[in-house]
CSV table of N, CA and C in Angstrom, one decimal:
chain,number,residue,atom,x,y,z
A,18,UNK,N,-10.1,4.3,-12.8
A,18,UNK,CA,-9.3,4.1,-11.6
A,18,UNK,C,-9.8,4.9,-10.5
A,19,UNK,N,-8.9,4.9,-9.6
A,19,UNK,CA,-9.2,5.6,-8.3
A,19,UNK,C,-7.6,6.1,-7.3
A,20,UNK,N,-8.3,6.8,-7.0
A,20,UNK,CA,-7.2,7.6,-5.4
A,20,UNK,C,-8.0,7.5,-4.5
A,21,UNK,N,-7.3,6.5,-3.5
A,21,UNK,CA,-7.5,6.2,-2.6
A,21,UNK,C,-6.9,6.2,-1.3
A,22,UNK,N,-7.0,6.4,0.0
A,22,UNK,CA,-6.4,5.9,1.0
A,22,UNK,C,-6.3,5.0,1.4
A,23,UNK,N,-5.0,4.8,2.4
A,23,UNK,CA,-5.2,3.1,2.9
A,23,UNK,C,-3.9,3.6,4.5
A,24,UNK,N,-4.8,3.4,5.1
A,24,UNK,CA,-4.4,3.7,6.6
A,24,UNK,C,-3.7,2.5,7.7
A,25,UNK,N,-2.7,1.8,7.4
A,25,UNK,CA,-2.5,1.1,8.5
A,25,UNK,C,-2.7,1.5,10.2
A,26,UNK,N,-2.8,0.9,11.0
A,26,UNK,CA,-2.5,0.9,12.2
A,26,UNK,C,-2.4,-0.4,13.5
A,27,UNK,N,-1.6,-0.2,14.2
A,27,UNK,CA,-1.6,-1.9,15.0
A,27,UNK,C,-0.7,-2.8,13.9
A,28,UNK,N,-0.8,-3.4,15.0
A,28,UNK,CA,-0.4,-5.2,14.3
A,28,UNK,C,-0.5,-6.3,15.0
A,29,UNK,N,-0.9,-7.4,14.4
A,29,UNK,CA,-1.4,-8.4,15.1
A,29,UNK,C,-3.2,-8.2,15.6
A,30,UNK,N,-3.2,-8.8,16.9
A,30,UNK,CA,-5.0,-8.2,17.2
A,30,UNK,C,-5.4,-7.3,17.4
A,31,UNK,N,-4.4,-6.1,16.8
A,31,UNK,CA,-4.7,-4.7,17.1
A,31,UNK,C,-4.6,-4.1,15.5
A,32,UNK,N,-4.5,-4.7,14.5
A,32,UNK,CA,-4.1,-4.0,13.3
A,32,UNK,C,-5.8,-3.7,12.6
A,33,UNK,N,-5.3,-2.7,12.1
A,33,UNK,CA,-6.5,-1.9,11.4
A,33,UNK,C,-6.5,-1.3,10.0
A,34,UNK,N,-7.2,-1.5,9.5
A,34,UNK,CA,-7.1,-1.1,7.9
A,34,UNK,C,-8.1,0.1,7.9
A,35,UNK,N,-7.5,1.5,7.8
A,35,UNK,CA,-8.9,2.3,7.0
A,35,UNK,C,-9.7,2.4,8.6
A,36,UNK,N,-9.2,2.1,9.6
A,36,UNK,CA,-10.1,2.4,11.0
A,36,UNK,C,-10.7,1.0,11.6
A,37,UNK,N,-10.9,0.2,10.5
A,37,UNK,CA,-11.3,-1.5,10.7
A,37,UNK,C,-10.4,-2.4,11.3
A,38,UNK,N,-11.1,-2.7,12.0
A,38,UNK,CA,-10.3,-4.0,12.6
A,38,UNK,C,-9.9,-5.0,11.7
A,39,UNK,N,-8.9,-5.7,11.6
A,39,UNK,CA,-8.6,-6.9,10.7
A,39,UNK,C,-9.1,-8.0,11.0
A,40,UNK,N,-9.8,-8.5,10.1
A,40,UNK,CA,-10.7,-9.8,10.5
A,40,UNK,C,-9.8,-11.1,9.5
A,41,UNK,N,-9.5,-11.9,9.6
A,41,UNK,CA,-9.3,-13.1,8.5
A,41,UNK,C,-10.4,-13.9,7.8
A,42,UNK,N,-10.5,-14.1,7.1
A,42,UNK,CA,-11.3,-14.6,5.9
A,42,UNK,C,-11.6,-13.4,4.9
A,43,UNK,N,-12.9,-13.6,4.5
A,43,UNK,CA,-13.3,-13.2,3.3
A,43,UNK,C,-14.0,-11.5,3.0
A,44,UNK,N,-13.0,-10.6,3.6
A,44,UNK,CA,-13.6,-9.8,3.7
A,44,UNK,C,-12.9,-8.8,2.6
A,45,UNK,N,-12.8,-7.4,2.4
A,45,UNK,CA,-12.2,-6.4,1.5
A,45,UNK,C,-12.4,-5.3,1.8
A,46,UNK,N,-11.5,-4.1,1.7
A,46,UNK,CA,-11.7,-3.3,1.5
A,46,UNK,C,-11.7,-1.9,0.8
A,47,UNK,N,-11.7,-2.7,-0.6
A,47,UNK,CA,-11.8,-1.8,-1.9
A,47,UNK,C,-11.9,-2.8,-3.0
A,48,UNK,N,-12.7,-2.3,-4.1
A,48,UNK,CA,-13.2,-3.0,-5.1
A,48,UNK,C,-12.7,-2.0,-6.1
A,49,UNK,N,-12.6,-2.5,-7.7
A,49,UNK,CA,-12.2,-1.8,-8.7
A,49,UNK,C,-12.2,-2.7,-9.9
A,50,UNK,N,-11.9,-2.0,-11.4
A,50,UNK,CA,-12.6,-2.6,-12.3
A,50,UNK,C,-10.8,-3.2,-13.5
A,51,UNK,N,-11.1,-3.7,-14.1
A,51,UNK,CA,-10.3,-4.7,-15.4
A,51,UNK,C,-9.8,-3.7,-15.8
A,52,UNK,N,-8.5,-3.1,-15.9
A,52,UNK,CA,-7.8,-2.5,-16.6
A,52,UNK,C,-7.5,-0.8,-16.0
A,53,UNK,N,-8.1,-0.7,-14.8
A,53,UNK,CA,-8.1,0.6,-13.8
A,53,UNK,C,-6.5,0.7,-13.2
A,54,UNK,N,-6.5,2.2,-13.4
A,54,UNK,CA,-5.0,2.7,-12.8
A,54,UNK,C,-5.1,2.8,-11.5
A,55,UNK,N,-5.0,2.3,-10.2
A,55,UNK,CA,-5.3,2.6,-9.1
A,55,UNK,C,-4.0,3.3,-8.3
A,56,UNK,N,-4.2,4.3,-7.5
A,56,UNK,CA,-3.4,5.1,-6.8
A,56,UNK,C,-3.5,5.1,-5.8
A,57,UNK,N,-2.7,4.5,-4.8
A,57,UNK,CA,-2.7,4.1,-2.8
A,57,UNK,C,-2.1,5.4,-2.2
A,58,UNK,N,-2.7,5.7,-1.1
A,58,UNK,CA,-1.9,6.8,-0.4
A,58,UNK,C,-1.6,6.0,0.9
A,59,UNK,N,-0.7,5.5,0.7
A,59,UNK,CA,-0.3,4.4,2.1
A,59,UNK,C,0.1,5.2,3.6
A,60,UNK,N,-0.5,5.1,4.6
A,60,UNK,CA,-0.3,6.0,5.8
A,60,UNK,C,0.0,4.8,6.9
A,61,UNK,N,0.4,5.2,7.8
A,61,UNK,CA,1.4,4.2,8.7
A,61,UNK,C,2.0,2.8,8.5
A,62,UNK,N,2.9,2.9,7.2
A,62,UNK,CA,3.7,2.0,7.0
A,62,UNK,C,4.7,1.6,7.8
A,63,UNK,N,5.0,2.3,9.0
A,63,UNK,CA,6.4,2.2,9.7
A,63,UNK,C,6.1,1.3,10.7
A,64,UNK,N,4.9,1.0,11.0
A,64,UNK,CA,4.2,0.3,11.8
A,64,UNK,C,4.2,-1.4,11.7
A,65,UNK,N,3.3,-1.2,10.3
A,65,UNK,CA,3.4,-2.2,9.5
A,65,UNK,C,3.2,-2.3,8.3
A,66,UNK,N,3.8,-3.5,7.8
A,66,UNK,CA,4.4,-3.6,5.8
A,66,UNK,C,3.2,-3.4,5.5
A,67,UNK,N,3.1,-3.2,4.4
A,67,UNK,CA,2.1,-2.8,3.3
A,67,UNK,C,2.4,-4.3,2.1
A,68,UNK,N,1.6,-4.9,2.0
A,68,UNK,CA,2.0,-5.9,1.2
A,68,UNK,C,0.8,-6.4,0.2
A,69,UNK,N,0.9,-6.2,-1.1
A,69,UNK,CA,0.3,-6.8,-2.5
A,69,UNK,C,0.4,-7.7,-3.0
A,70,UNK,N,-0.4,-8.7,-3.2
A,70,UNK,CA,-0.3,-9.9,-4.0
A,70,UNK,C,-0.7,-9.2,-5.7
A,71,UNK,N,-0.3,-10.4,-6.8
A,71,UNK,CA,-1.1,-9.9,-8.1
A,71,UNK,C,-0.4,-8.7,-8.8
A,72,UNK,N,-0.2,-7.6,-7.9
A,72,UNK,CA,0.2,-6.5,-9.1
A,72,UNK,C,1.2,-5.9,-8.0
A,73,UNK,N,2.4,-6.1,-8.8
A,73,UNK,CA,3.6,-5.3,-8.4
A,73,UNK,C,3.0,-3.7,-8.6
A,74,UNK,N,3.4,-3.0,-7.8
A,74,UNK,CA,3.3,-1.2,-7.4
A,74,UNK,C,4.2,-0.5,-7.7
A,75,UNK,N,4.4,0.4,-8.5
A,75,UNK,CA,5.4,1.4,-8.8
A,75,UNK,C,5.3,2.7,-7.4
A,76,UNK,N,6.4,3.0,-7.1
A,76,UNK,CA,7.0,3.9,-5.7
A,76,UNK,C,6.4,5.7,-7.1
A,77,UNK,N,5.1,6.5,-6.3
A,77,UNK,CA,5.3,7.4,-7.3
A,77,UNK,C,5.9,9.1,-5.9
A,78,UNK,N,5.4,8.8,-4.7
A,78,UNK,CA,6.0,10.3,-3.9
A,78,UNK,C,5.7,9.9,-2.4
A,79,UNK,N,6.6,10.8,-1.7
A,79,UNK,CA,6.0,10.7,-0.5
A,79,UNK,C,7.2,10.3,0.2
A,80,UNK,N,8.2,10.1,-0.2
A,80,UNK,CA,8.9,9.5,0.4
A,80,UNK,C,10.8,10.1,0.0
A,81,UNK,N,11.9,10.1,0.5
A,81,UNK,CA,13.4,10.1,-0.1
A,81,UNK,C,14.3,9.0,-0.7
A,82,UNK,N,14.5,9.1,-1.5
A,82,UNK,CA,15.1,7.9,-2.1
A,82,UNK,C,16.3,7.6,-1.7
A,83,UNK,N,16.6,6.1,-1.5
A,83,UNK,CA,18.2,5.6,-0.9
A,83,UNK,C,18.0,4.7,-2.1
A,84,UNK,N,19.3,3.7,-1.9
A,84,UNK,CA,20.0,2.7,-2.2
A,84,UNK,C,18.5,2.0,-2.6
A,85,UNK,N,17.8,1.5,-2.4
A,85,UNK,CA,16.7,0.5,-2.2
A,85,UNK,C,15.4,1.0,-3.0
A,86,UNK,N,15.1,2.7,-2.5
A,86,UNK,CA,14.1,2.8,-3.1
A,86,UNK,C,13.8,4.4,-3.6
A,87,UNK,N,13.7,4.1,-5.2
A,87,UNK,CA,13.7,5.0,-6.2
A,87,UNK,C,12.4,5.5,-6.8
A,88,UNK,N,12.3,6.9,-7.1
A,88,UNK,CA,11.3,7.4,-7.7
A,88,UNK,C,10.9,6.0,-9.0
A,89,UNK,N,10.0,5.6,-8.9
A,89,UNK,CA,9.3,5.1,-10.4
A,89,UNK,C,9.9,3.3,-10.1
A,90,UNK,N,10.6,3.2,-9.0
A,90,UNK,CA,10.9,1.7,-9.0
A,90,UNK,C,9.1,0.9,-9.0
A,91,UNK,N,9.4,-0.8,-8.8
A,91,UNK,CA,8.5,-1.2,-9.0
A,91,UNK,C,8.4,-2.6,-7.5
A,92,UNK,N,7.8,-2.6,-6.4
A,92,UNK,CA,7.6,-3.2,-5.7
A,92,UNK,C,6.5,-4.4,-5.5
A,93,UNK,N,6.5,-4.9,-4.2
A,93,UNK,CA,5.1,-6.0,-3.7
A,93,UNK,C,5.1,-5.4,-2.0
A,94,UNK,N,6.1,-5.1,-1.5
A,94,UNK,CA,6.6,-5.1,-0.4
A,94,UNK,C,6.8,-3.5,0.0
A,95,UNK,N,6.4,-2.8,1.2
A,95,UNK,CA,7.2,-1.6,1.8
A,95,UNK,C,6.7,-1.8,3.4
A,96,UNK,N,8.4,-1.0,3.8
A,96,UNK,CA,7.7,-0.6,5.2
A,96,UNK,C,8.8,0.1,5.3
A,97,UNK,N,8.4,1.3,6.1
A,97,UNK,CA,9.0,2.7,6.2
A,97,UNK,C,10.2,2.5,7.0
A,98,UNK,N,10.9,2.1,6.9
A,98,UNK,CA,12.4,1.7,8.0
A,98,UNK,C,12.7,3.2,8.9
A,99,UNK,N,12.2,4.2,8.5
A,99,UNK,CA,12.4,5.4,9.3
A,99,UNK,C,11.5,6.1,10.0
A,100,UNK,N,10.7,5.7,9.4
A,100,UNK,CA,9.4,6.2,10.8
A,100,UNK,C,8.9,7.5,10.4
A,101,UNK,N,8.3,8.0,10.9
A,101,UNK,CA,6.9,9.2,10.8
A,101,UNK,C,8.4,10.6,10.6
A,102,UNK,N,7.8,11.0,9.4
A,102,UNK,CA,7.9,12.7,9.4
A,102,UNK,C,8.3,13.4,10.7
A,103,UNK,N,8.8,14.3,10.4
A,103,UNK,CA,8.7,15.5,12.0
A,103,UNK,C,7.3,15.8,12.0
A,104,UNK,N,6.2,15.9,11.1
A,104,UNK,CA,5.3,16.3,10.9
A,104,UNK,C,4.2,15.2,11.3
A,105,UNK,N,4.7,13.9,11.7
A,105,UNK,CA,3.6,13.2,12.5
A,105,UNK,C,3.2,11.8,11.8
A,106,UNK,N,3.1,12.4,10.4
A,106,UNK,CA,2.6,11.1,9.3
A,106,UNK,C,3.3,11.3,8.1
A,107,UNK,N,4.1,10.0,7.5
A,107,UNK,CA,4.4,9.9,6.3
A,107,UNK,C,3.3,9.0,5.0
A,108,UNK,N,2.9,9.6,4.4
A,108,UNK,CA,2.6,9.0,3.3
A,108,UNK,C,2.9,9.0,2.0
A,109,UNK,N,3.0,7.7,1.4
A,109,UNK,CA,4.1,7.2,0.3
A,109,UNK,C,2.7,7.1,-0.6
A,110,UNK,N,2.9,7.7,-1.7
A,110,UNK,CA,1.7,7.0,-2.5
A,110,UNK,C,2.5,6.0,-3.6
A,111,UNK,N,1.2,5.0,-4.1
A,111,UNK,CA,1.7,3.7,-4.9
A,111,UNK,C,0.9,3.8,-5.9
A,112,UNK,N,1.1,3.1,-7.5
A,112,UNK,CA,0.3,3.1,-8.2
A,112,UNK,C,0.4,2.2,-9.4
A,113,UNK,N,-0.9,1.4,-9.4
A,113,UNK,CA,-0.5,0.0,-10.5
A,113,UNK,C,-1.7,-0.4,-10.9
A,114,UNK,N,-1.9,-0.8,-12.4
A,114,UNK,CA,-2.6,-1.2,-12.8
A,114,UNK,C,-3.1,-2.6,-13.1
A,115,UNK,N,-4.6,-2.6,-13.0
A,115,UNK,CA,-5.2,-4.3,-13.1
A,115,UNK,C,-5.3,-5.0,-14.0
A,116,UNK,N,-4.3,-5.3,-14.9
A,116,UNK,CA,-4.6,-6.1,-15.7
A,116,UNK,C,-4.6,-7.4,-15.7
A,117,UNK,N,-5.2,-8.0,-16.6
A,117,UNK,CA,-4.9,-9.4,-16.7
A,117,UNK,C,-5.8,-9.8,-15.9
A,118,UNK,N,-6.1,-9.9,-14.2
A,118,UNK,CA,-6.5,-11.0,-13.2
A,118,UNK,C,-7.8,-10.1,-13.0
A,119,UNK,N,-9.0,-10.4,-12.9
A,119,UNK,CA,-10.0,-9.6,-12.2
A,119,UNK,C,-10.7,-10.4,-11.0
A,120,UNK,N,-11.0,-9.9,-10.3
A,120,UNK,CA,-11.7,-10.4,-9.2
A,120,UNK,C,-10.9,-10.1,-7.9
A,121,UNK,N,-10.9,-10.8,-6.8
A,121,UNK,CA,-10.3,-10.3,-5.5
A,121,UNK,C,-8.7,-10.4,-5.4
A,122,UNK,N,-8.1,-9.7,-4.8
A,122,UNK,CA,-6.9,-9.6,-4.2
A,122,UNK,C,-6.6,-9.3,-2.9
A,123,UNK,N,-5.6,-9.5,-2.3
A,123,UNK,CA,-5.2,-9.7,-0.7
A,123,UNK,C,-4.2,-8.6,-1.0
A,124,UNK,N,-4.2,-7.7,0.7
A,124,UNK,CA,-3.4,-7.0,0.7
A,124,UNK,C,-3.3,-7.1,2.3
């Protein structure tokens, strides 16, 4: 598996993944293997959702828990309803494994 980052920024003709512009079609930006633990360190979610197809994501830190969202819950969907830290940036890390489906996924 891997630890990785994943940087939102923008939305719409301004959104950026990782510093990249978002393009539509066939493009990616991260690859991994059948049966890998993968760990997301999601950075400006408040901006915009963070969203997974294929493999629901367990909530592992980075964040305070309410009503909605719990250490160890299990999601597809986040966006930071509260906005940046005093400290400038929140990041939430995610983590879930590939089973079953190999090949591409949308995020």
């Amino acid at each position: 598996g891997c630890t990785c980052p994943f940087v939102l920024k923008g939305y719409g003709d301004t959104s950026r993944m990782n510093g990249k512009t978002y393009r539509s079609g066939n493009n990616f930006q991260h690859t991994t293997y059948l049966g890998a633990i993968v760990q997301r360190e999601l950075v400006g979610i408040y901006e915009h959702s963070y969203h997974q197809h294929i493999y629901p994501f367990q909530l592992v830190s980075g964040f305070e828990e309410t009503e909605y969202f719990h250490f160890g819950d299990w999601h597809d969907t986040l966006l930071d309803g509260e906005g940046k830290k005093p400290s400038g940036v929140t990041t939430w890390v995610i983590r879930y494994q590939t089973t079953d489906i190999g090949g591409k996924m949308m995020v």
